[in-house]
Short mmCIF file of C-alpha atoms and ligand atoms in Angstrom, two decimals:
data_model
loop_
_atom_site.label_atom_id
_atom_site.label_comp_id
_atom_site.label_asym_id
_atom_site.label_seq_id
_atom_site.Cartn_x
_atom_site.Cartn_y
_atom_site.Cartn_z
CA MET Q 1 16.10 -11.22 -20.72
CA ALA Q 2 16.75 -13.07 -17.40
CA SER Q 3 17.22 -16.79 -17.90
CA TYR Q 4 16.66 -19.79 -15.61
CA ASP Q 5 17.15 -23.47 -15.74
CA VAL Q 6 13.58 -23.86 -14.48
CA ILE Q 7 10.57 -21.59 -14.44
CA VAL Q 8 7.56 -22.96 -12.48
CA ILE Q 9 4.18 -21.21 -13.36
CA GLY Q 10 2.01 -21.29 -10.21
CA GLY Q 11 3.07 -21.07 -6.53
CA GLY Q 12 0.62 -23.63 -5.03
CA PRO Q 13 1.68 -26.90 -3.27
CA GLY Q 14 2.75 -28.39 -6.64
CA GLY Q 15 4.58 -25.37 -7.95
CA TYR Q 16 6.35 -24.08 -4.87
CA VAL Q 17 7.54 -27.56 -3.82
CA CYS Q 18 8.80 -28.18 -7.39
CA ALA Q 19 10.65 -24.84 -7.31
CA ILE Q 20 12.32 -25.46 -4.00
CA ARG Q 21 13.39 -28.98 -4.90
CA ALA Q 22 14.78 -27.78 -8.25
CA ALA Q 23 16.78 -25.10 -6.55
CA GLN Q 24 18.02 -27.61 -3.92
CA LEU Q 25 19.23 -29.73 -6.80
CA GLY Q 26 21.35 -26.86 -8.06
CA LEU Q 27 19.10 -25.51 -10.80
CA SER Q 28 18.56 -21.68 -11.13
CA THR Q 29 14.83 -21.49 -10.51
CA ALA Q 30 12.01 -18.92 -10.63
CA CYS Q 31 8.38 -19.39 -9.63
CA VAL Q 32 5.69 -17.18 -11.28
CA GLU Q 33 2.72 -16.32 -9.06
CA GLY Q 34 0.13 -13.68 -9.50
CA ARG Q 35 -1.52 -13.87 -6.10
CA GLU Q 36 -0.50 -11.49 -3.39
CA THR Q 37 0.82 -14.50 -1.40
CA LEU Q 38 2.34 -17.81 -2.28
CA GLY Q 39 0.60 -21.11 -1.52
CA GLY Q 40 -2.07 -21.28 -4.17
CA THR Q 41 -5.67 -22.40 -3.43
CA CYS Q 42 -4.62 -24.80 -0.74
CA LEU Q 43 -3.02 -22.25 1.64
CA ASN Q 44 -4.99 -19.11 0.69
CA VAL Q 45 -8.63 -20.38 0.05
CA GLY Q 46 -8.58 -24.08 0.53
CA CYS Q 47 -7.08 -26.85 2.75
CA ILE Q 48 -5.52 -24.59 5.41
CA PRO Q 49 -8.31 -22.06 6.16
CA SER Q 50 -10.93 -24.72 6.02
CA LYS Q 51 -9.00 -26.77 8.56
CA ALA Q 52 -8.85 -23.69 10.86
CA LEU Q 53 -12.63 -23.38 10.70
CA LEU Q 54 -13.16 -27.08 11.05
CA HIS Q 55 -10.91 -26.99 14.15
CA SER Q 56 -12.68 -24.06 15.86
CA SER Q 57 -16.14 -25.24 15.00
CA HIS Q 58 -15.23 -28.78 16.19
CA LEU Q 59 -14.14 -27.36 19.55
CA TYR Q 60 -17.32 -25.35 19.78
CA HIS Q 61 -19.27 -28.57 19.11
CA GLU Q 62 -17.20 -30.47 21.79
CA ALA Q 63 -17.68 -27.69 24.26
CA THR Q 64 -21.41 -27.66 23.84
CA HIS Q 65 -21.93 -31.42 23.50
CA ASN Q 66 -19.13 -33.37 25.33
CA PHE Q 67 -17.39 -31.13 27.85
CA SER Q 68 -20.06 -31.37 30.54
CA LYS Q 69 -19.78 -35.14 30.30
CA MET Q 70 -16.13 -34.92 31.27
CA GLY Q 71 -16.76 -32.61 34.19
CA LEU Q 72 -16.05 -29.31 32.39
CA SER Q 73 -18.46 -26.53 32.84
CA THR Q 74 -19.37 -24.90 29.55
CA GLU Q 75 -21.74 -22.06 30.61
CA GLY Q 76 -21.53 -19.09 28.33
CA VAL Q 77 -19.70 -20.61 25.42
CA SER Q 78 -20.43 -18.52 22.38
CA ILE Q 79 -19.25 -17.82 18.94
CA ASP Q 80 -17.38 -14.61 17.93
CA TRP Q 81 -17.47 -14.97 14.24
CA GLN Q 82 -15.26 -12.08 13.34
CA THR Q 83 -12.50 -13.49 15.67
CA MET Q 84 -12.90 -16.98 14.29
CA LEU Q 85 -12.36 -15.54 10.79
CA ALA Q 86 -9.32 -13.54 11.99
CA TYR Q 87 -7.93 -16.74 13.51
CA LYS Q 88 -8.44 -18.53 10.21
CA ASP Q 89 -6.68 -15.60 8.42
CA SER Q 90 -3.75 -15.82 10.75
CA THR Q 91 -3.25 -19.47 9.96
CA ILE Q 92 -3.06 -18.46 6.25
CA SER Q 93 -0.55 -15.67 6.69
CA ALA Q 94 1.71 -17.79 8.96
CA ASN Q 95 1.94 -20.37 6.24
CA THR Q 96 2.24 -18.16 3.24
CA ALA Q 97 4.98 -16.15 4.92
CA GLY Q 98 6.78 -19.49 5.53
CA ILE Q 99 6.91 -20.20 1.87
CA GLU Q 100 8.32 -16.88 1.08
CA PHE Q 101 11.03 -17.56 3.64
CA LEU Q 102 11.71 -20.92 2.08
CA PHE Q 103 12.04 -19.31 -1.35
CA LYS Q 104 14.66 -16.93 -0.04
CA LYS Q 105 16.48 -19.63 1.86
CA ASN Q 106 16.66 -21.85 -1.24
CA LYS Q 107 17.30 -18.91 -3.66
CA VAL Q 108 14.05 -19.30 -5.63
CA ASP Q 109 13.13 -16.08 -7.37
CA TRP Q 110 9.41 -15.14 -7.09
CA ILE Q 111 8.34 -13.43 -10.23
CA LYS Q 112 5.15 -11.60 -9.23
CA GLY Q 113 2.42 -11.66 -11.87
CA TRP Q 114 0.60 -14.13 -14.21
CA GLY Q 115 2.72 -16.12 -16.57
CA ARG Q 116 2.05 -16.87 -20.17
CA ILE Q 117 4.05 -19.18 -22.36
CA VAL Q 118 4.97 -17.09 -25.48
CA GLY Q 119 7.57 -19.31 -27.22
CA PRO Q 120 9.81 -22.38 -26.66
CA GLY Q 121 11.37 -21.76 -23.31
CA GLU Q 122 9.88 -18.31 -22.90
CA VAL Q 123 7.45 -17.11 -20.18
CA LYS Q 124 6.04 -13.64 -20.35
CA VAL Q 125 5.07 -11.95 -17.01
CA GLY Q 126 3.75 -8.36 -17.39
CA ASP Q 127 5.97 -6.75 -20.02
CA ALA Q 128 9.04 -8.94 -19.28
CA VAL Q 129 9.93 -12.14 -21.05
CA HIS Q 130 11.97 -14.67 -19.02
CA GLY Q 131 13.92 -17.53 -20.57
CA ALA Q 132 13.88 -21.10 -19.14
CA GLY Q 133 15.51 -24.37 -19.89
CA SER Q 134 12.45 -26.14 -18.58
CA ILE Q 135 8.95 -24.85 -17.89
CA VAL Q 136 6.70 -26.51 -15.34
CA ILE Q 137 2.92 -25.66 -15.44
CA ALA Q 138 1.42 -25.84 -12.00
CA THR Q 139 -1.57 -23.56 -12.41
CA GLY Q 140 -4.01 -25.65 -10.40
CA SER Q 141 -7.81 -25.58 -10.69
CA ASP Q 142 -10.86 -23.35 -9.97
CA ALA Q 143 -14.36 -24.20 -8.94
CA ALA Q 144 -16.69 -25.57 -11.56
CA SER Q 145 -20.17 -24.10 -11.36
CA LEU Q 146 -23.35 -25.31 -12.98
CA PRO Q 147 -25.48 -23.76 -15.76
CA GLY Q 148 -28.26 -21.71 -14.22
CA ILE Q 149 -26.17 -20.63 -11.23
CA THR Q 150 -24.37 -17.27 -10.86
CA ILE Q 151 -21.68 -17.25 -8.20
CA ASP Q 152 -21.38 -13.88 -6.34
CA GLU Q 153 -19.28 -15.19 -3.48
CA LYS Q 154 -21.61 -13.64 -1.00
CA SER Q 155 -24.99 -15.55 -1.11
CA VAL Q 156 -24.09 -18.01 -3.76
CA VAL Q 157 -20.60 -19.14 -3.01
CA THR Q 158 -17.82 -21.54 -3.92
CA SER Q 159 -15.51 -22.65 -1.22
CA THR Q 160 -13.66 -19.43 -1.43
CA GLY Q 161 -16.74 -17.36 -0.44
CA ALA Q 162 -17.78 -19.91 2.17
CA LEU Q 163 -14.47 -19.27 4.04
CA GLU Q 164 -15.38 -15.57 4.53
CA LEU Q 165 -19.14 -15.21 4.92
CA GLU Q 166 -20.16 -11.94 6.62
CA SER Q 167 -22.19 -13.89 9.16
CA ILE Q 168 -23.19 -17.50 10.02
CA PRO Q 169 -26.25 -18.16 7.90
CA ASP Q 170 -29.49 -19.50 9.37
CA ARG Q 171 -29.96 -21.70 6.38
CA MET Q 172 -27.32 -23.11 4.08
CA THR Q 173 -27.88 -25.30 1.04
CA VAL Q 174 -24.91 -27.22 -0.20
CA ILE Q 175 -24.89 -28.49 -3.82
CA GLY Q 176 -22.69 -31.57 -4.04
CA ALA Q 177 -21.93 -34.02 -1.22
CA GLY Q 178 -18.19 -34.29 -2.17
CA VAL Q 179 -15.28 -33.35 0.02
CA ILE Q 180 -15.85 -29.54 -0.01
CA GLY Q 181 -19.57 -29.83 0.57
CA LEU Q 182 -19.19 -32.12 3.57
CA GLU Q 183 -16.27 -30.28 5.21
CA LEU Q 184 -17.71 -26.82 4.94
CA GLY Q 185 -21.34 -28.02 5.39
CA SER Q 186 -20.02 -29.58 8.68
CA VAL Q 187 -18.39 -26.31 9.74
CA TYR Q 188 -21.64 -24.34 9.42
CA CYS Q 189 -23.87 -27.09 10.81
CA ARG Q 190 -21.70 -27.15 13.93
CA LEU Q 191 -21.98 -23.40 14.17
CA GLY Q 192 -25.77 -23.55 14.15
CA SER Q 193 -26.84 -23.22 10.54
CA LYS Q 194 -29.54 -25.48 9.18
CA VAL Q 195 -27.60 -27.26 6.42
CA ASN Q 196 -29.14 -29.39 3.71
CA VAL Q 197 -27.02 -31.14 1.00
CA LEU Q 198 -28.31 -31.86 -2.44
CA GLU Q 199 -26.48 -34.53 -4.27
CA TYR Q 200 -26.82 -35.73 -7.86
CA LEU Q 201 -25.71 -39.31 -7.16
CA ASP Q 202 -27.45 -41.83 -5.00
CA ALA Q 203 -24.54 -41.84 -2.46
CA ILE Q 204 -22.33 -39.24 -0.91
CA THR Q 205 -18.60 -38.90 -1.66
CA PRO Q 206 -18.27 -40.53 -5.09
CA GLY Q 207 -15.33 -42.90 -5.30
CA MET Q 208 -15.15 -43.66 -1.63
CA ASP Q 209 -15.58 -47.19 -0.21
CA GLY Q 210 -19.31 -47.74 -0.18
CA GLU Q 211 -19.49 -48.90 3.52
CA VAL Q 212 -17.54 -45.95 4.72
CA ALA Q 213 -19.75 -43.63 2.69
CA LYS Q 214 -22.91 -45.08 4.34
CA VAL Q 215 -21.59 -44.70 7.85
CA LEU Q 216 -20.29 -41.18 7.18
CA LYS Q 217 -23.76 -40.16 5.90
CA ARG Q 218 -25.40 -41.68 9.02
CA LEU Q 219 -22.97 -39.89 11.40
CA LEU Q 220 -23.22 -36.51 9.67
CA GLY Q 221 -27.00 -36.97 9.68
CA ARG Q 222 -26.87 -37.41 13.44
CA GLN Q 223 -24.88 -34.16 13.63
CA GLY Q 224 -27.76 -32.36 11.88
CA LEU Q 225 -26.90 -32.40 8.23
CA LYS Q 226 -29.82 -33.21 5.98
CA PHE Q 227 -29.18 -35.08 2.76
CA GLN Q 228 -31.27 -35.39 -0.50
CA LEU Q 229 -29.61 -37.82 -2.86
CA GLY Q 230 -30.37 -38.48 -6.43
CA VAL Q 231 -31.42 -34.92 -7.28
CA GLU Q 232 -30.17 -32.63 -10.00
CA VAL Q 233 -29.97 -28.96 -9.25
CA GLN Q 234 -31.50 -26.80 -12.02
CA SER Q 235 -31.11 -23.22 -10.83
CA VAL Q 236 -30.54 -20.82 -8.02
CA THR Q 237 -32.52 -17.58 -8.02
CA ALA Q 238 -32.87 -14.67 -5.60
CA GLU Q 239 -36.37 -14.45 -4.15
CA ASP Q 240 -37.75 -12.47 -1.21
CA GLY Q 241 -34.28 -11.75 0.15
CA ALA Q 242 -33.32 -15.47 0.03
CA GLN Q 243 -31.90 -17.92 -2.45
CA LYS Q 244 -34.32 -20.36 -4.11
CA VAL Q 245 -32.72 -23.59 -5.18
CA SER Q 246 -34.73 -25.55 -7.73
CA TYR Q 247 -33.97 -29.20 -8.24
CA ARG Q 248 -35.48 -32.29 -9.74
CA SER Q 249 -35.49 -35.93 -8.65
CA ARG Q 250 -33.51 -38.00 -11.13
CA LYS Q 251 -35.73 -41.04 -10.57
CA SER Q 252 -39.26 -39.51 -10.54
CA GLY Q 253 -38.59 -36.29 -12.30
CA ARG Q 254 -40.47 -34.45 -9.52
CA GLU Q 255 -39.52 -30.76 -9.29
CA GLN Q 256 -38.78 -29.31 -5.83
CA SER Q 257 -37.27 -26.29 -4.32
CA CYS Q 258 -35.81 -25.03 -1.07
CA LYS Q 259 -34.72 -21.73 0.30
CA ALA Q 260 -31.44 -20.70 1.88
CA ASP Q 261 -29.60 -17.67 2.97
CA VAL Q 262 -26.34 -18.99 1.45
CA VAL Q 263 -25.93 -21.59 -1.23
CA LEU Q 264 -22.55 -23.34 -1.49
CA VAL Q 265 -21.76 -24.77 -4.86
CA ALA Q 266 -19.39 -27.66 -4.39
CA THR Q 267 -19.73 -29.65 -7.62
CA GLY Q 268 -16.16 -30.26 -8.48
CA ARG Q 269 -13.20 -28.23 -9.82
CA ARG Q 270 -11.74 -27.84 -13.28
CA PRO Q 271 -8.17 -27.33 -14.47
CA TYR Q 272 -7.15 -23.61 -14.56
CA THR Q 273 -5.32 -22.70 -17.73
CA VAL Q 274 -6.84 -19.28 -18.58
CA ASP Q 275 -4.47 -17.14 -20.72
CA LEU Q 276 -1.53 -19.45 -20.28
CA GLY Q 277 -0.85 -19.61 -23.97
CA LEU Q 278 -1.46 -23.39 -24.32
CA GLU Q 279 -2.87 -23.24 -27.82
CA ASP Q 280 -0.20 -20.96 -29.19
CA ALA Q 281 2.46 -23.26 -27.64
CA GLY Q 282 0.83 -26.36 -29.16
CA ILE Q 283 0.31 -28.00 -25.75
CA ALA Q 284 -2.22 -30.88 -25.94
CA THR Q 285 -5.27 -30.84 -23.67
CA SER Q 286 -7.99 -33.41 -22.98
CA PRO Q 287 -11.69 -32.69 -23.62
CA GLY Q 288 -12.05 -31.93 -19.82
CA GLY Q 289 -9.32 -29.22 -20.13
CA GLN Q 290 -6.57 -31.18 -18.45
CA ILE Q 291 -3.02 -30.91 -19.84
CA VAL Q 292 -2.08 -34.26 -21.29
CA THR Q 293 1.22 -35.63 -19.84
CA ASP Q 294 3.19 -38.89 -20.06
CA GLU Q 295 4.34 -40.92 -17.03
CA LYS Q 296 7.20 -38.44 -16.48
CA LEU Q 297 4.68 -35.55 -16.45
CA ARG Q 298 6.01 -34.27 -19.73
CA THR Q 299 3.60 -32.52 -22.08
CA ASN Q 300 3.71 -33.13 -25.78
CA VAL Q 301 6.08 -30.03 -26.17
CA PRO Q 302 9.69 -30.76 -25.30
CA GLY Q 303 10.85 -28.86 -22.18
CA ILE Q 304 7.36 -28.22 -20.84
CA TYR Q 305 6.05 -30.26 -17.92
CA ALA Q 306 2.66 -30.09 -16.10
CA ILE Q 307 1.71 -31.22 -12.56
CA GLY Q 308 -1.07 -31.07 -9.97
CA ASP Q 309 -4.72 -30.23 -10.52
CA VAL Q 310 -4.10 -29.20 -14.17
CA VAL Q 311 -3.25 -32.81 -15.13
CA ALA Q 312 -5.09 -36.08 -14.62
CA GLY Q 313 -5.56 -37.65 -11.19
CA PRO Q 314 -7.05 -36.61 -7.93
CA MET Q 315 -7.03 -32.90 -7.21
CA LEU Q 316 -5.07 -33.11 -3.97
CA ALA Q 317 -2.27 -30.89 -2.65
CA HIS Q 318 -0.06 -33.73 -1.70
CA LYS Q 319 -0.36 -35.44 -5.11
CA ALA Q 320 0.66 -32.13 -6.71
CA GLU Q 321 3.59 -31.90 -4.22
CA ASP Q 322 4.84 -35.37 -5.13
CA GLU Q 323 4.59 -34.60 -8.80
CA GLY Q 324 6.45 -31.35 -8.30
CA MET Q 325 9.32 -33.12 -6.62
CA ALA Q 326 9.41 -35.83 -9.20
CA VAL Q 327 9.53 -33.34 -12.14
CA ALA Q 328 12.33 -31.35 -10.37
CA GLU Q 329 14.27 -34.62 -9.91
CA ASN Q 330 13.72 -35.56 -13.59
CA ILE Q 331 14.81 -32.17 -14.88
CA ALA Q 332 17.93 -32.45 -12.78
CA GLY Q 333 18.71 -35.77 -14.41
CA ARG Q 334 17.57 -37.98 -11.50
CA LYS Q 335 14.81 -40.49 -11.50
CA GLY Q 336 11.74 -38.80 -10.07
CA HIS Q 337 8.72 -41.06 -9.42
CA VAL Q 338 5.19 -40.81 -8.06
CA SER Q 339 3.28 -43.86 -6.85
CA HIS Q 340 -0.03 -42.72 -8.23
CA ASP Q 341 -1.68 -45.92 -6.87
CA ILE Q 342 -0.75 -45.03 -3.27
CA ILE Q 343 -2.08 -41.50 -2.81
CA PRO Q 344 -4.10 -41.17 0.36
CA GLY Q 345 -7.35 -39.21 0.45
CA VAL Q 346 -8.83 -37.55 3.49
CA ILE Q 347 -12.10 -35.84 4.42
CA TYR Q 348 -11.70 -33.71 7.49
CA THR Q 349 -15.20 -34.18 8.85
CA HIS Q 350 -15.76 -35.53 12.36
CA PRO Q 351 -15.06 -38.32 12.41
CA GLU Q 352 -12.34 -38.04 9.77
CA VAL Q 353 -12.31 -40.34 6.77
CA ALA Q 354 -9.10 -41.51 5.15
CA ALA Q 355 -8.46 -43.95 2.41
CA VAL Q 356 -5.53 -45.30 0.42
CA GLY Q 357 -5.40 -47.90 -2.36
CA ARG Q 358 -8.30 -49.86 -3.86
CA THR Q 359 -11.85 -49.92 -2.47
CA GLU Q 360 -13.83 -53.04 -2.20
CA GLU Q 361 -15.95 -52.00 -5.17
CA GLN Q 362 -12.85 -51.57 -7.27
CA LEU Q 363 -11.46 -54.88 -6.27
CA LYS Q 364 -14.72 -56.60 -7.19
CA GLN Q 365 -14.50 -54.86 -10.54
CA ASP Q 366 -10.89 -55.92 -10.94
CA LYS Q 367 -12.09 -59.46 -10.21
CA ARG Q 368 -9.16 -59.78 -7.79
CA PRO Q 369 -9.67 -62.16 -4.88
CA TYR Q 370 -9.32 -60.28 -1.61
CA LYS Q 371 -9.93 -60.61 2.07
CA VAL Q 372 -11.25 -57.98 4.51
CA GLY Q 373 -10.12 -57.24 8.00
CA LYS Q 374 -12.41 -54.92 9.89
CA PHE Q 375 -12.25 -53.50 13.36
CA PRO Q 376 -14.62 -51.03 14.94
CA PHE Q 377 -13.40 -48.15 17.19
CA LEU Q 378 -15.89 -49.41 19.72
CA GLY Q 379 -13.24 -51.95 20.59
CA ASN Q 380 -10.62 -49.25 21.00
CA ALA Q 381 -10.13 -48.05 24.56
CA ARG Q 382 -8.59 -44.64 23.64
CA ALA Q 383 -11.40 -43.75 21.11
CA LYS Q 384 -14.01 -44.77 23.68
CA SER Q 385 -12.49 -42.63 26.42
CA ILE Q 386 -12.99 -39.45 24.39
CA PHE Q 387 -16.53 -40.18 22.93
CA ALA Q 388 -15.09 -40.98 19.52
CA ALA Q 389 -15.94 -44.65 19.16
CA ASP Q 390 -17.87 -44.30 15.92
CA GLY Q 391 -16.42 -45.77 12.80
CA PHE Q 392 -14.00 -48.56 11.88
CA VAL Q 393 -10.84 -49.54 10.11
CA LYS Q 394 -11.15 -51.72 7.07
CA LEU Q 395 -8.06 -53.38 5.60
CA LEU Q 396 -8.17 -55.13 2.27
CA ALA Q 397 -5.54 -57.60 1.40
CA ASP Q 398 -4.86 -60.04 -1.48
CA ALA Q 399 -6.61 -63.33 -0.73
CA ALA Q 400 -3.56 -65.44 -1.53
CA SER Q 401 -0.42 -63.29 -0.93
CA ASP Q 402 -1.87 -61.23 1.99
CA ARG Q 403 -0.35 -58.16 0.27
CA ILE Q 404 -2.20 -54.96 1.34
CA LEU Q 405 -4.35 -53.58 -1.41
CA GLY Q 406 -6.21 -50.82 0.36
CA CYS Q 407 -7.29 -49.30 3.65
CA HIS Q 408 -10.37 -47.29 4.58
CA ILE Q 409 -10.74 -45.60 7.84
CA ILE Q 410 -13.59 -43.62 9.45
CA GLY Q 411 -12.75 -42.56 12.90
CA PRO Q 412 -10.55 -40.38 15.12
CA SER Q 413 -7.34 -39.09 13.55
CA ALA Q 414 -7.96 -41.15 10.49
CA SER Q 415 -5.83 -38.61 8.51
CA ASP Q 416 -2.72 -39.48 10.44
CA MET Q 417 -3.34 -43.14 10.82
CA ILE Q 418 -3.62 -43.82 7.05
CA GLN Q 419 0.07 -42.92 6.59
CA GLU Q 420 1.01 -46.27 8.32
CA ILE Q 421 -0.69 -48.14 5.53
CA SER Q 422 0.65 -45.90 2.76
CA VAL Q 423 4.20 -46.63 3.98
CA ALA Q 424 3.37 -50.31 4.23
CA MET Q 425 1.99 -50.41 0.73
CA GLU Q 426 5.09 -48.57 -0.62
CA PHE Q 427 7.11 -51.42 0.83
CA GLY Q 428 4.76 -54.07 -0.61
CA ALA Q 429 3.89 -55.18 2.95
CA ALA Q 430 1.38 -57.80 3.84
CA ALA Q 431 -1.45 -57.47 6.43
CA GLU Q 432 0.57 -59.78 8.60
CA ASP Q 433 3.46 -57.31 8.71
CA ILE Q 434 1.12 -54.82 10.30
CA ALA Q 435 -0.40 -57.47 12.60
CA LEU Q 436 3.10 -58.42 13.84
CA THR Q 437 4.23 -54.81 14.49
CA CYS Q 438 3.90 -53.72 18.07
CA HIS Q 439 1.51 -50.68 18.38
CA ALA Q 440 1.62 -48.39 21.34
CA HIS Q 441 -1.24 -48.67 23.79
CA PRO Q 442 -3.55 -46.79 24.21
CA THR Q 443 -3.60 -45.32 20.70
CA TYR Q 444 -6.20 -45.16 17.93
CA SER Q 445 -3.63 -46.94 15.70
CA GLU Q 446 -4.25 -50.13 17.51
CA ALA Q 447 -7.46 -50.30 15.53
CA VAL Q 448 -5.31 -50.51 12.36
CA ARG Q 449 -3.37 -53.45 13.80
CA GLU Q 450 -6.60 -55.15 14.93
CA ALA Q 451 -7.88 -54.83 11.36
CA ALA Q 452 -4.71 -56.41 10.11
CA LEU Q 453 -5.13 -59.21 12.70
CA ALA Q 454 -8.71 -59.64 11.38
CA CYS Q 455 -7.23 -60.40 8.00
CA GLY Q 456 -5.55 -63.38 9.59
CA ASP Q 457 -6.52 -65.40 12.65
CA GLY Q 458 -8.86 -62.75 14.05
CA ALA Q 459 -8.75 -59.53 16.05
CA ILE Q 460 -8.31 -59.61 19.83
CA HIS Q 461 -10.74 -56.96 20.91
CA ALA Q 462 -13.67 -57.73 18.70
P1 NAI C 501 -16.22 -33.51 -5.62
O1 NAI C 501 -15.94 -34.02 -6.94
O2 NAI C 501 -15.57 -34.16 -4.44
O3 NAI C 501 -17.76 -33.57 -5.31
C1 NAI C 501 -18.74 -32.96 -6.12
C2 NAI C 501 -20.07 -33.50 -5.86
O4 NAI C 501 -21.05 -32.75 -6.55
C3 NAI C 501 -20.20 -34.93 -6.46
O5 NAI C 501 -20.69 -35.79 -5.43
C4 NAI C 501 -21.21 -34.76 -7.64
O6 NAI C 501 -21.99 -35.91 -7.83
C5 NAI C 501 -22.09 -33.57 -7.08
N1 NAI C 501 -22.77 -32.86 -8.18
C6 NAI C 501 -22.29 -32.53 -9.38
N2 NAI C 501 -23.30 -31.84 -10.14
C7 NAI C 501 -24.38 -31.80 -9.28
C8 NAI C 501 -25.76 -31.19 -9.43
N3 NAI C 501 -26.12 -30.67 -10.53
N4 NAI C 501 -26.62 -31.31 -8.35
C9 NAI C 501 -26.19 -31.95 -7.25
N5 NAI C 501 -24.96 -32.52 -7.14
C10 NAI C 501 -24.04 -32.37 -8.12
O7 NAI C 501 -15.87 -31.90 -5.71
P2 NAI C 501 -15.65 -30.86 -4.52
O8 NAI C 501 -16.20 -31.29 -3.27
O9 NAI C 501 -16.18 -29.58 -5.15
O10 NAI C 501 -14.08 -30.77 -4.38
C11 NAI C 501 -13.39 -30.42 -5.48
C12 NAI C 501 -11.93 -30.96 -5.45
O11 NAI C 501 -11.18 -30.45 -4.36
C13 NAI C 501 -11.97 -32.52 -5.25
O12 NAI C 501 -11.16 -33.08 -6.23
C14 NAI C 501 -11.43 -32.67 -3.94
O13 NAI C 501 -10.65 -33.89 -3.87
C15 NAI C 501 -10.58 -31.42 -3.66
N6 NAI C 501 -10.61 -31.15 -2.23
C16 NAI C 501 -9.90 -31.99 -1.41
C17 NAI C 501 -10.01 -31.77 0.01
C18 NAI C 501 -9.39 -32.76 0.88
O14 NAI C 501 -8.41 -33.42 0.44
N7 NAI C 501 -9.72 -32.84 2.16
C19 NAI C 501 -10.77 -30.64 0.57
C20 NAI C 501 -11.47 -29.84 -0.35
C21 NAI C 501 -11.31 -30.15 -1.77
#
């Protein structure tokens, strides 16, 4: 029986990062992964392929909407769907091959197959049992469907099927106006599908700052996405060569239906722990199926840790990565730490949405006195010059101490700009610290500084 200091089960962003860090810290490490390639959901069927399609569909949209305004002739721009899919696949393989290389470089053994915990410090993969001083569960999540809906990944799809449709559908119905629904709904809307989004709640993107959610809905509506909020989907059935989606208004109870060629079910994800041996090992789980961990990501069974989507918190690749690194550090006897209050979230629509820290709604609930500094991209020269002046930056700071409590951006490159505030929050910075920092001109990030100025004596360009 081969024995390791650490066996990580799952080769997604949480698992592979944990394995690499553990090996870097001198621990003999193996990572168990049953997929053909490393990288988990994020690299194979999630973040990376969706970003490729968001990029190509955005360029198509720009070419057909904005190029001529800039003096670029766009006659004959067309979509070659198979090539677009091949481009998307090439971005996947470039990244998954990169992780294999990093495993070799850092001397992490990839044990190919599905792992099951069969005893204290024992992981079975196929017929072989491997010993481990510590086990890290990083098995991620899978799409949660709804009763009354059968997924075939062709006409009724999760995000996985939506990334490899045979053709661009004429009509797509998206169930759920969360991150996946809006990102993939945007892709197909830009490529010409008629997309309607059915959402259970009365607002899109639950948990997001209310003002941002409202503006995002308006801007996506302008791009062609149709929303029906406050409706509960009952069933999806095949009828006359199409999919009939039946739903009911939560307020009035009125039953309605619509038809689509493809239905995307984007109603959340659930922890993936199938056949992992949790029960036999005595590992505690929550009623929602999450593995219960303490602040050091230890399960109730000594020597077994869990990280990423399979434990509490937002299901985000970067949160899983941070937890992976922290656990590796702790196993190596260091002091690993994750700032769970400062995990940014991004929606890669156009414009992008990014947030970190508390929302206004949460601060009201906390009864914490706060001030708001807001700055619209309309006052930002760089954004205006590329027809991207929709949206704003909103900075929230403590009313008395000026300490930054949260930031919410809807606008160009929001995903990159939010990092400035994440770093500032890690250092306990005040809005004034951002306001007093020189920002290059012309950049979108000047809007962040202006929002910080607006927390004090006022923005300059508003
Ligand atoms: P989500 O939790 O973001 O949104 C699901 C939506 O479906 C909610 O708005 C919910 O109210 C709605 N819903 C639930 N039942 C419904 C019903 N019967 N009828 C109509 N609407 C219903 O989940 P989503 O979009 O599936 O994403 C799953 C996870 O993946 C999330 O945790 C997300 O953070 C993560 N993810 C993150 C990305 C990013 O960081 N850019 C990209 C894609 C996924």
